[in-house]
GROMACS .gro file of N, CA and C in nm:
model
  450
    1MET      N    1   1.378   2.369   1.602
    1MET     CA    2   1.263   2.290   1.583
    1MET      C    3   1.310   2.159   1.663
    2PRO      N    4   1.213   2.109   1.762
    2PRO     CA    5   1.249   2.003   1.841
    2PRO      C    6   1.257   1.865   1.777
    3ASP      N    7   1.365   1.805   1.818
    3ASP     CA    8   1.373   1.660   1.796
    3ASP      C    9   1.279   1.557   1.850
    4TYR      N   10   1.212   1.491   1.752
    4TYR     CA   11   1.096   1.398   1.822
    4TYR      C   12   1.178   1.253   1.779
    5PRO      N   13   1.135   1.153   1.864
    5PRO     CA   14   1.202   1.023   1.837
    5PRO      C   15   1.152   0.962   1.691
    6PRO      N   16   1.199   0.884   1.620
    6PRO     CA   17   1.187   0.867   1.505
    6PRO      C   18   1.050   0.788   1.472
    7SER      N   19   0.980   0.707   1.565
    7SER     CA   20   0.871   0.649   1.565
    7SER      C   21   0.754   0.728   1.619
    8SER      N   22   0.775   0.878   1.643
    8SER     CA   23   0.631   0.935   1.699
    8SER      C   24   0.659   1.068   1.622
    9ALA      N   25   0.550   1.132   1.614
    9ALA     CA   26   0.507   1.257   1.540
    9ALA      C   27   0.471   1.341   1.657
   10PRO      N   28   0.488   1.510   1.605
   10PRO     CA   29   0.410   1.594   1.706
   10PRO      C   30   0.264   1.580   1.675
   11ALA      N   31   0.216   1.620   1.789
   11ALA     CA   32   0.066   1.596   1.818
   11ALA      C   33  -0.012   1.684   1.697
   12SER      N   34   0.060   1.766   1.612
   12SER     CA   35  -0.023   1.855   1.516
   12SER      C   36   0.038   1.848   1.391
   13ASP      N   37   0.069   1.703   1.380
   13ASP     CA   38   0.116   1.661   1.244
   13ASP      C   39  -0.001   1.630   1.150
   14PRO      N   40  -0.035   1.723   1.067
   14PRO     CA   41  -0.147   1.693   0.986
   14PRO      C   42  -0.142   1.585   0.897
   15ALA      N   43  -0.010   1.563   0.833
   15ALA     CA   44  -0.006   1.494   0.724
   15ALA      C   45  -0.006   1.336   0.771
   16SER      N   46   0.064   1.304   0.870
   16SER     CA   47   0.037   1.168   0.957
   16SER      C   48  -0.108   1.131   0.989
   17TRP      N   49  -0.161   1.247   1.061
   17TRP     CA   50  -0.305   1.208   1.081
   17TRP      C   51  -0.406   1.203   0.963
   18MET      N   52  -0.366   1.238   0.841
   18MET     CA   53  -0.447   1.231   0.732
   18MET      C   54  -0.423   1.112   0.706
   19LEU      N   55  -0.295   1.042   0.678
   19LEU     CA   56  -0.273   0.923   0.624
   19LEU      C   57  -0.336   0.791   0.717
   20ILE      N   58  -0.318   0.837   0.849
   20ILE     CA   59  -0.376   0.719   0.934
   20ILE      C   60  -0.538   0.722   0.905
   21PHE      N   61  -0.596   0.852   0.904
   21PHE     CA   62  -0.746   0.845   0.866
   21PHE      C   63  -0.803   0.794   0.747
   22ILE      N   64  -0.694   0.820   0.658
   22ILE     CA   65  -0.760   0.735   0.523
   22ILE      C   66  -0.746   0.583   0.534
   23ALA      N   67  -0.633   0.543   0.577
   23ALA     CA   68  -0.623   0.389   0.624
   23ALA      C   69  -0.727   0.341   0.698
   24TRP      N   70  -0.767   0.439   0.812
   24TRP     CA   71  -0.884   0.387   0.871
   24TRP      C   72  -1.041   0.390   0.791
   25LEU      N   73  -1.051   0.477   0.718
   25LEU     CA   74  -1.162   0.500   0.618
   25LEU      C   75  -1.168   0.371   0.539
   26ILE      N   76  -1.056   0.326   0.494
   26ILE     CA   77  -1.055   0.227   0.383
   26ILE      C   78  -1.090   0.087   0.470
   27ALA      N   79  -1.038   0.095   0.573
   27ALA     CA   80  -1.055  -0.037   0.670
   27ALA      C   81  -1.204  -0.039   0.725
   28ALA      N   82  -1.259   0.060   0.760
   28ALA     CA   83  -1.398   0.069   0.786
   28ALA      C   84  -1.477   0.051   0.685
   29SER      N   85  -1.464   0.103   0.558
   29SER     CA   86  -1.534   0.068   0.425
   29SER      C   87  -1.528  -0.098   0.408
   30GLY      N   88  -1.397  -0.128   0.415
   30GLY     CA   89  -1.390  -0.297   0.408
   30GLY      C   90  -1.460  -0.362   0.492
   31THR      N   91  -1.461  -0.326   0.609
   31THR     CA   92  -1.539  -0.401   0.708
   31THR      C   93  -1.690  -0.402   0.696
   32LEU      N   94  -1.735  -0.285   0.668
   32LEU     CA   95  -1.871  -0.256   0.640
   32LEU      C   96  -1.903  -0.339   0.524
   33GLY      N   97  -1.834  -0.336   0.415
   33GLY     CA   98  -1.856  -0.412   0.307
   33GLY      C   99  -1.866  -0.554   0.310
   34ALA      N  100  -1.787  -0.621   0.376
   34ALA     CA  101  -1.781  -0.762   0.411
   34ALA      C  102  -1.895  -0.798   0.494
   35LEU      N  103  -1.935  -0.715   0.604
   35LEU     CA  104  -2.052  -0.737   0.670
   35LEU      C  105  -2.188  -0.732   0.552
   36PHE      N  106  -2.185  -0.626   0.484
   36PHE     CA  107  -2.279  -0.624   0.374
   36PHE      C  108  -2.302  -0.719   0.301
   37PHE      N  109  -2.188  -0.769   0.232
   37PHE     CA  110  -2.207  -0.917   0.147
   37PHE      C  111  -2.252  -1.028   0.213
   38GLY      N  112  -2.183  -1.036   0.344
   38GLY     CA  113  -2.240  -1.145   0.407
   38GLY      C  114  -2.381  -1.168   0.464
   39GLU      N  115  -2.417  -1.033   0.533
   39GLU     CA  116  -2.543  -1.026   0.617
   39GLU      C  117  -2.647  -0.988   0.566
   40VAL      N  118  -2.633  -0.894   0.442
   40VAL     CA  119  -2.748  -0.830   0.360
   40VAL      C  120  -2.776  -0.913   0.244
   41MET      N  121  -2.657  -0.924   0.161
   41MET     CA  122  -2.677  -1.004   0.035
   41MET      C  123  -2.680  -1.159   0.045
   42GLY      N  124  -2.635  -1.199   0.156
   42GLY     CA  125  -2.652  -1.346   0.183
   42GLY      C  126  -2.533  -1.414   0.117
   43LEU      N  127  -2.441  -1.347   0.081
   43LEU     CA  128  -2.315  -1.435   0.022
   43LEU      C  129  -2.224  -1.492   0.113
   44PRO      N  130  -2.229  -1.632   0.124
   44PRO     CA  131  -2.159  -1.690   0.241
   44PRO      C  132  -2.001  -1.689   0.230
   45PRO      N  133  -1.911  -1.617   0.331
   45PRO     CA  134  -1.767  -1.602   0.303
   45PRO      C  135  -1.708  -1.752   0.293
   46CYS      N  136  -1.614  -1.752   0.212
   46CYS     CA  137  -1.539  -1.884   0.186
   46CYS      C  138  -1.422  -1.868   0.296
   47THR      N  139  -1.332  -1.982   0.308
   47THR     CA  140  -1.228  -1.986   0.406
   47THR      C  141  -1.128  -1.845   0.379
   48LEU      N  142  -1.090  -1.838   0.258
   48LEU     CA  143  -0.986  -1.720   0.246
   48LEU      C  144  -1.069  -1.585   0.292
   49CYS      N  145  -1.202  -1.573   0.254
   49CYS     CA  146  -1.267  -1.455   0.295
   49CYS      C  147  -1.270  -1.447   0.456
   50TRP      N  148  -1.283  -1.534   0.517
   50TRP     CA  149  -1.266  -1.538   0.670
   50TRP      C  150  -1.119  -1.499   0.703
   51TYR      N  151  -1.024  -1.546   0.647
   51TYR     CA  152  -0.893  -1.514   0.686
   51TYR      C  153  -0.860  -1.367   0.664
   52GLN      N  154  -0.894  -1.297   0.540
   52GLN     CA  155  -0.895  -1.173   0.515
   52GLN      C  156  -0.983  -1.075   0.615
   53ARG      N  157  -1.079  -1.129   0.649
   53ARG     CA  158  -1.156  -1.057   0.760
   53ARG      C  159  -1.078  -1.042   0.881
   54ILE      N  160  -0.996  -1.178   0.932
   54ILE     CA  161  -0.914  -1.148   1.056
   54ILE      C  162  -0.838  -1.040   1.076
   55PHE      N  163  -0.779  -1.010   0.929
   55PHE     CA  164  -0.673  -0.884   0.906
   55PHE      C  165  -0.742  -0.764   0.918
   56MET      N  166  -0.849  -0.748   0.858
   56MET     CA  167  -0.932  -0.630   0.813
   56MET      C  168  -0.998  -0.587   0.931
   57PHE      N  169  -1.072  -0.670   0.993
   57PHE     CA  170  -1.150  -0.612   1.120
   57PHE      C  171  -1.073  -0.544   1.220
   58PRO      N  172  -0.950  -0.593   1.279
   58PRO     CA  173  -0.860  -0.510   1.387
   58PRO      C  174  -0.842  -0.395   1.329
   59LEU      N  175  -0.801  -0.376   1.206
   59LEU     CA  176  -0.757  -0.228   1.137
   59LEU      C  177  -0.857  -0.133   1.186
   60ALA      N  178  -0.982  -0.164   1.159
   60ALA     CA  179  -1.109  -0.069   1.157
   60ALA      C  180  -1.105  -0.019   1.312
   61ILE      N  181  -1.053  -0.122   1.421
   61ILE     CA  182  -1.066  -0.085   1.549
   61ILE      C  183  -0.931   0.015   1.590
   62PHE      N  184  -0.830  -0.043   1.560
   62PHE     CA  185  -0.676  -0.007   1.592
   62PHE      C  186  -0.655   0.133   1.537
   63LEU      N  187  -0.680   0.154   1.405
   63LEU     CA  188  -0.649   0.291   1.336
   63LEU      C  189  -0.738   0.415   1.394
   64PRO      N  190  -0.846   0.414   1.416
   64PRO     CA  191  -0.911   0.535   1.474
   64PRO      C  192  -0.865   0.562   1.620
   65LEU      N  193  -0.825   0.464   1.696
   65LEU     CA  194  -0.761   0.470   1.827
   65LEU      C  195  -0.649   0.557   1.827
   66ALA      N  196  -0.572   0.541   1.705
   66ALA     CA  197  -0.451   0.617   1.703
   66ALA      C  198  -0.450   0.776   1.668
   67LEU      N  199  -0.569   0.788   1.627
   67LEU     CA  200  -0.598   0.917   1.580
   67LEU      C  201  -0.612   1.028   1.696
   68PHE      N  202  -0.659   0.994   1.810
   68PHE     CA  203  -0.705   1.095   1.914
   68PHE      C  204  -0.649   1.028   2.054
   69PRO      N  205  -0.513   1.082   2.102
   69PRO     CA  206  -0.438   1.169   2.047
   69PRO      C  207  -0.363   1.080   1.930
   70LEU      N  208  -0.279   1.169   1.860
   70LEU     CA  209  -0.193   1.103   1.734
   70LEU      C  210  -0.096   1.010   1.781
   71ASP      N  211  -0.100   0.888   1.726
   71ASP     CA  212   0.030   0.791   1.767
   71ASP      C  213   0.060   0.738   1.642
   72THR      N  214   0.165   0.785   1.578
   72THR     CA  215   0.205   0.738   1.453
   72THR      C  216   0.279   0.597   1.477
   73LYS      N  217   0.290   0.547   1.586
   73LYS     CA  218   0.347   0.406   1.620
   73LYS      C  219   0.237   0.311   1.580
   74VAL      N  220   0.133   0.348   1.555
   74VAL     CA  221   0.011   0.254   1.518
   74VAL      C  222   0.034   0.182   1.390
   75ALA      N  223   0.136   0.229   1.287
   75ALA     CA  224   0.184   0.171   1.171
   75ALA      C  225   0.292   0.067   1.195
   76ARG      N  226   0.330   0.058   1.307
   76ARG     CA  227   0.446  -0.021   1.348
   76ARG      C  228   0.370  -0.197   1.356
   77TYR      N  229   0.245  -0.156   1.401
   77TYR     CA  230   0.184  -0.322   1.417
   77TYR      C  231   0.057  -0.318   1.318
   78ALA      N  232  -0.002  -0.206   1.272
   78ALA     CA  233  -0.104  -0.213   1.179
   78ALA      C  234  -0.059  -0.266   1.049
   79LEU      N  235   0.059  -0.218   0.989
   79LEU     CA  236   0.134  -0.257   0.891
   79LEU      C  237   0.143  -0.423   0.851
   80PRO      N  238   0.195  -0.486   0.957
   80PRO     CA  239   0.219  -0.633   0.941
   80PRO      C  240   0.062  -0.702   0.917
   81LEU      N  241  -0.049  -0.632   0.986
   81LEU     CA  242  -0.173  -0.699   0.957
   81LEU      C  243  -0.205  -0.672   0.807
   82ALA      N  244  -0.189  -0.555   0.792
   82ALA     CA  245  -0.237  -0.499   0.633
   82ALA      C  246  -0.152  -0.603   0.532
   83LEU      N  247  -0.044  -0.587   0.550
   83LEU     CA  248   0.029  -0.674   0.448
   83LEU      C  249   0.007  -0.797   0.440
   84THR      N  250  -0.015  -0.904   0.587
   84THR     CA  251  -0.058  -1.033   0.562
   84THR      C  252  -0.188  -1.049   0.496
   85GLY      N  253  -0.285  -0.960   0.526
   85GLY     CA  254  -0.418  -0.961   0.468
   85GLY      C  255  -0.401  -0.924   0.303
   86LEU      N  256  -0.321  -0.859   0.281
   86LEU     CA  257  -0.284  -0.843   0.119
   86LEU      C  258  -0.250  -0.988   0.075
   87GLY      N  259  -0.152  -1.047   0.143
   87GLY     CA  260  -0.100  -1.141   0.112
   87GLY      C  261  -0.220  -1.251   0.076
   88PHE      N  262  -0.290  -1.280   0.174
   88PHE     CA  263  -0.424  -1.371   0.149
   88PHE      C  264  -0.505  -1.324   0.053
   89ALA      N  265  -0.539  -1.207   0.026
   89ALA     CA  266  -0.629  -1.137  -0.095
   89ALA      C  267  -0.552  -1.149  -0.209
   90VAL      N  268  -0.418  -1.134  -0.237
   90VAL     CA  269  -0.355  -1.167  -0.368
   90VAL      C  270  -0.374  -1.308  -0.410
   91PHE      N  271  -0.347  -1.413  -0.316
   91PHE     CA  272  -0.371  -1.547  -0.329
   91PHE      C  273  -0.509  -1.585  -0.355
   92HIS      N  274  -0.607  -1.526  -0.297
   92HIS     CA  275  -0.758  -1.544  -0.349
   92HIS      C  276  -0.786  -1.481  -0.474
   93TRP      N  277  -0.742  -1.387  -0.493
   93TRP     CA  278  -0.759  -1.323  -0.645
   93TRP      C  279  -0.698  -1.418  -0.739
   94PHE      N  280  -0.581  -1.454  -0.746
   94PHE     CA  281  -0.518  -1.540  -0.826
   94PHE      C  282  -0.576  -1.663  -0.841
   95LEU      N  283  -0.624  -1.720  -0.741
   95LEU     CA  284  -0.708  -1.850  -0.740
   95LEU      C  285  -0.839  -1.826  -0.813
   96GLN      N  286  -0.914  -1.718  -0.794
   96GLN     CA  287  -1.025  -1.700  -0.889
   96GLN      C  288  -0.990  -1.670  -1.029
   97MET      N  289  -0.879  -1.604  -1.063
   97MET     CA  290  -0.819  -1.595  -1.201
   97MET      C  291  -0.788  -1.711  -1.250
   98GLY      N  292  -0.786  -1.820  -1.179
   98GLY     CA  293  -0.715  -1.963  -1.238
   98GLY      C  294  -0.555  -1.952  -1.262
   99LEU      N  295  -0.472  -1.855  -1.196
   99LEU     CA  296  -0.346  -1.850  -1.194
   99LEU      C  297  -0.281  -1.963  -1.092
  100ILE      N  298  -0.380  -1.991  -0.981
  100ILE     CA  299  -0.339  -2.103  -0.884
  100ILE      C  300  -0.429  -2.209  -0.902
  101SER      N  301  -0.397  -2.331  -0.900
  101SER     CA  302  -0.500  -2.428  -0.903
  101SER      C  303  -0.588  -2.449  -0.806
  102PRO      N  304  -0.710  -2.487  -0.819
  102PRO     CA  305  -0.812  -2.494  -0.707
  102PRO      C  306  -0.754  -2.599  -0.622
  103ALA      N  307  -0.666  -2.680  -0.642
  103ALA     CA  308  -0.618  -2.795  -0.562
  103ALA      C  309  -0.548  -2.721  -0.448
  104ALA      N  310  -0.490  -2.603  -0.439
  104ALA     CA  311  -0.410  -2.561  -0.365
  104ALA      C  312  -0.511  -2.461  -0.258
  105SER      N  313  -0.633  -2.452  -0.292
  105SER     CA  314  -0.733  -2.366  -0.203
  105SER      C  315  -0.755  -2.440  -0.072
  106PRO      N  316  -0.774  -2.364   0.022
  106PRO     CA  317  -0.785  -2.411   0.151
  106PRO      C  318  -0.939  -2.441   0.186
  107CYS      N  319  -1.002  -2.426   0.106
  107CYS     CA  320  -1.166  -2.425   0.100
  107CYS      C  321  -1.220  -2.554   0.118
  108ALA      N  322  -1.251  -2.620   0.202
  108ALA     CA  323  -1.301  -2.770   0.206
  108ALA      C  324  -1.436  -2.767   0.242
  109GLN      N  325  -1.510  -2.667   0.308
  109GLN     CA  326  -1.640  -2.670   0.315
  109GLN      C  327  -1.679  -2.564   0.300
  110GLY      N  328  -1.834  -2.542   0.252
  110GLY     CA  329  -1.912  -2.445   0.233
  110GLY      C  330  -1.882  -2.373   0.107
  111SER      N  331  -1.867  -2.246   0.098
  111SER     CA  332  -1.846  -2.154  -0.038
  111SER      C  333  -1.690  -2.177  -0.088
  112SER      N  334  -1.711  -2.196  -0.241
  112SER     CA  335  -1.576  -2.239  -0.284
  112SER      C  336  -1.481  -2.123  -0.303
  113CYS      N  337  -1.357  -2.117  -0.258
  113CYS     CA  338  -1.253  -1.994  -0.275
  113CYS      C  339  -1.228  -1.996  -0.419
  114SER      N  340  -1.271  -2.058  -0.510
  114SER     CA  341  -1.208  -2.023  -0.667
  114SER      C  342  -1.331  -1.996  -0.738
  115GLU      N  343  -1.463  -2.002  -0.674
  115GLU     CA  344  -1.579  -1.954  -0.737
  115GLU      C  345  -1.595  -1.814  -0.734
  116ILE      N  346  -1.642  -1.720  -0.851
  116ILE     CA  347  -1.667  -1.579  -0.822
  116ILE      C  348  -1.822  -1.587  -0.807
  117GLU      N  349  -1.827  -1.522  -0.692
  117GLU     CA  350  -1.956  -1.502  -0.655
  117GLU      C  351  -2.059  -1.373  -0.702
  118ALA      N  352  -1.968  -1.277  -0.728
  118ALA     CA  353  -2.022  -1.158  -0.759
  118ALA      C  354  -1.917  -1.099  -0.852
  119LYS      N  355  -1.958  -1.006  -0.953
  119LYS     CA  356  -1.877  -0.950  -1.019
  119LYS      C  357  -1.959  -0.816  -1.080
  120TRP      N  358  -1.863  -0.697  -1.074
  120TRP     CA  359  -1.936  -0.578  -1.103
  120TRP      C  360  -1.830  -0.527  -1.229
  121LEU      N  361  -1.911  -0.455  -1.303
  121LEU     CA  362  -1.829  -0.369  -1.420
  121LEU      C  363  -1.743  -0.471  -1.508
  122GLY      N  364  -1.769  -0.601  -1.496
  122GLY     CA  365  -1.711  -0.705  -1.588
  122GLY      C  366  -1.575  -0.735  -1.524
  123PHE      N  367  -1.543  -0.673  -1.440
  123PHE     CA  368  -1.387  -0.748  -1.357
  123PHE      C  369  -1.395  -0.730  -1.218
  124LEU      N  370  -1.453  -0.636  -1.142
  124LEU     CA  371  -1.450  -0.622  -1.008
  124LEU      C  372  -1.494  -0.710  -0.913
  125THR      N  373  -1.442  -0.816  -0.867
  125THR     CA  374  -1.458  -0.917  -0.785
  125THR      C  375  -1.443  -0.903  -0.613
  126ILE      N  376  -1.481  -0.945  -0.534
  126ILE     CA  377  -1.472  -0.943  -0.387
  126ILE      C  378  -1.311  -0.945  -0.354
  127PRO      N  379  -1.256  -1.043  -0.406
  127PRO     CA  380  -1.112  -1.070  -0.381
  127PRO      C  381  -1.028  -0.942  -0.435
  128LEU      N  382  -1.037  -0.888  -0.556
  128LEU     CA  383  -0.988  -0.790  -0.608
  128LEU      C  384  -1.011  -0.652  -0.524
  129MET      N  385  -1.135  -0.648  -0.468
  129MET     CA  386  -1.160  -0.525  -0.397
  129MET      C  387  -1.077  -0.531  -0.265
  130SER      N  388  -1.062  -0.659  -0.214
  130SER     CA  389  -0.973  -0.682  -0.077
  130SER      C  390  -0.846  -0.639  -0.115
  131VAL      N  391  -0.777  -0.663  -0.243
  131VAL     CA  392  -0.646  -0.659  -0.264
  131VAL      C  393  -0.626  -0.509  -0.281
  132CYS      N  394  -0.715  -0.422  -0.339
  132CYS     CA  395  -0.712  -0.293  -0.338
  132CYS      C  396  -0.724  -0.211  -0.209
  133ALA      N  397  -0.796  -0.263  -0.112
  133ALA     CA  398  -0.835  -0.208   0.006
  133ALA      C  399  -0.682  -0.253   0.094
  134PHE      N  400  -0.642  -0.358   0.111
  134PHE     CA  401  -0.536  -0.406   0.175
  134PHE      C  402  -0.394  -0.310   0.122
  135ALA      N  403  -0.389  -0.291   0.002
  135ALA     CA  404  -0.265  -0.231  -0.067
  135ALA      C  405  -0.296  -0.073  -0.047
  136LEU      N  406  -0.414  -0.008  -0.042
  136LEU     CA  407  -0.408   0.125  -0.024
  136LEU      C  408  -0.377   0.137   0.135
  137ILE      N  409  -0.422   0.054   0.218
  137ILE     CA  410  -0.391   0.058   0.367
  137ILE      C  411  -0.245   0.053   0.417
  138SER      N  412  -0.194  -0.044   0.319
  138SER     CA  413  -0.079  -0.056   0.335
  138SER      C  414   0.036   0.071   0.285
  139ILE      N  415   0.003   0.116   0.186
  139ILE     CA  416   0.060   0.250   0.132
  139ILE      C  417   0.057   0.339   0.233
  140SER      N  418  -0.058   0.368   0.276
  140SER     CA  419  -0.092   0.471   0.371
  140SER      C  420  -0.015   0.467   0.498
  141LEU      N  421  -0.013   0.349   0.541
  141LEU     CA  422   0.061   0.311   0.663
  141LEU      C  423   0.205   0.297   0.649
  142PHE      N  424   0.256   0.286   0.520
  142PHE     CA  425   0.406   0.300   0.507
  142PHE      C  426   0.422   0.434   0.482
  143ALA      N  427   0.344   0.521   0.432
  143ALA     CA  428   0.376   0.664   0.410
  143ALA      C  429   0.368   0.730   0.542
  144THR      N  430   0.316   0.659   0.646
  144THR     CA  431   0.307   0.747   0.772
  144THR      C  432   0.429   0.705   0.855
  145LEU      N  433   0.509   0.593   0.805
  145LEU     CA  434   0.627   0.538   0.869
  145LEU      C  435   0.730   0.659   0.819
  146ILE      N  436   0.723   0.693   0.663
  146ILE     CA  437   0.824   0.776   0.629
  146ILE      C  438   0.821   0.919   0.662
  147GLN      N  439   0.666   0.932   0.685
  147GLN     CA  440   0.626   1.087   0.740
  147GLN      C  441   0.700   1.102   0.869
  148GLY      N  442   0.683   0.990   0.952
  148GLY     CA  443   0.747   1.017   1.130
  148GLY      C  444   0.901   1.026   1.126
  149LYS      N  445   0.976   0.978   0.991
  149LYS     CA  446   1.096   0.993   1.007
  149LYS      C  447   1.162   1.113   0.962
  150LYS      N  448   1.058   1.187   0.908
  150LYS     CA  449   1.130   1.337   0.848
  150LYS      C  450   1.148   1.434   0.972
   0.00000   0.00000   0.00000
């Protein structure tokens, strides 16, 4: 079996390809969801929502570019984006749940970051969906790094 550098994978590594593909599906869904909430439903994004978009939108572009041909090195620069976005999403979610004081909110104009604009199934808010998306993308990219070292 040939030796590959630790950060790259053979062109036919189906596990790494699938992990990056799953991360891209989630990022694309998150991007389309953010655009749907803002443009179709007319929910104005707050400051924290904009910060999360800054980290989600590039993932929807970078990840499919790494699929053809397969480049597992994408995880090295996409994972920091996903983890930073996760940090903003968790902060936003905690702010909405009241675990963080509204005084710590960066929202000065427009929509309030601590206000819940929409809720589904009695618990699912936009920041919680963002937390789930960034967490799943991070897990998938971290698994890609682990898969590449095998």
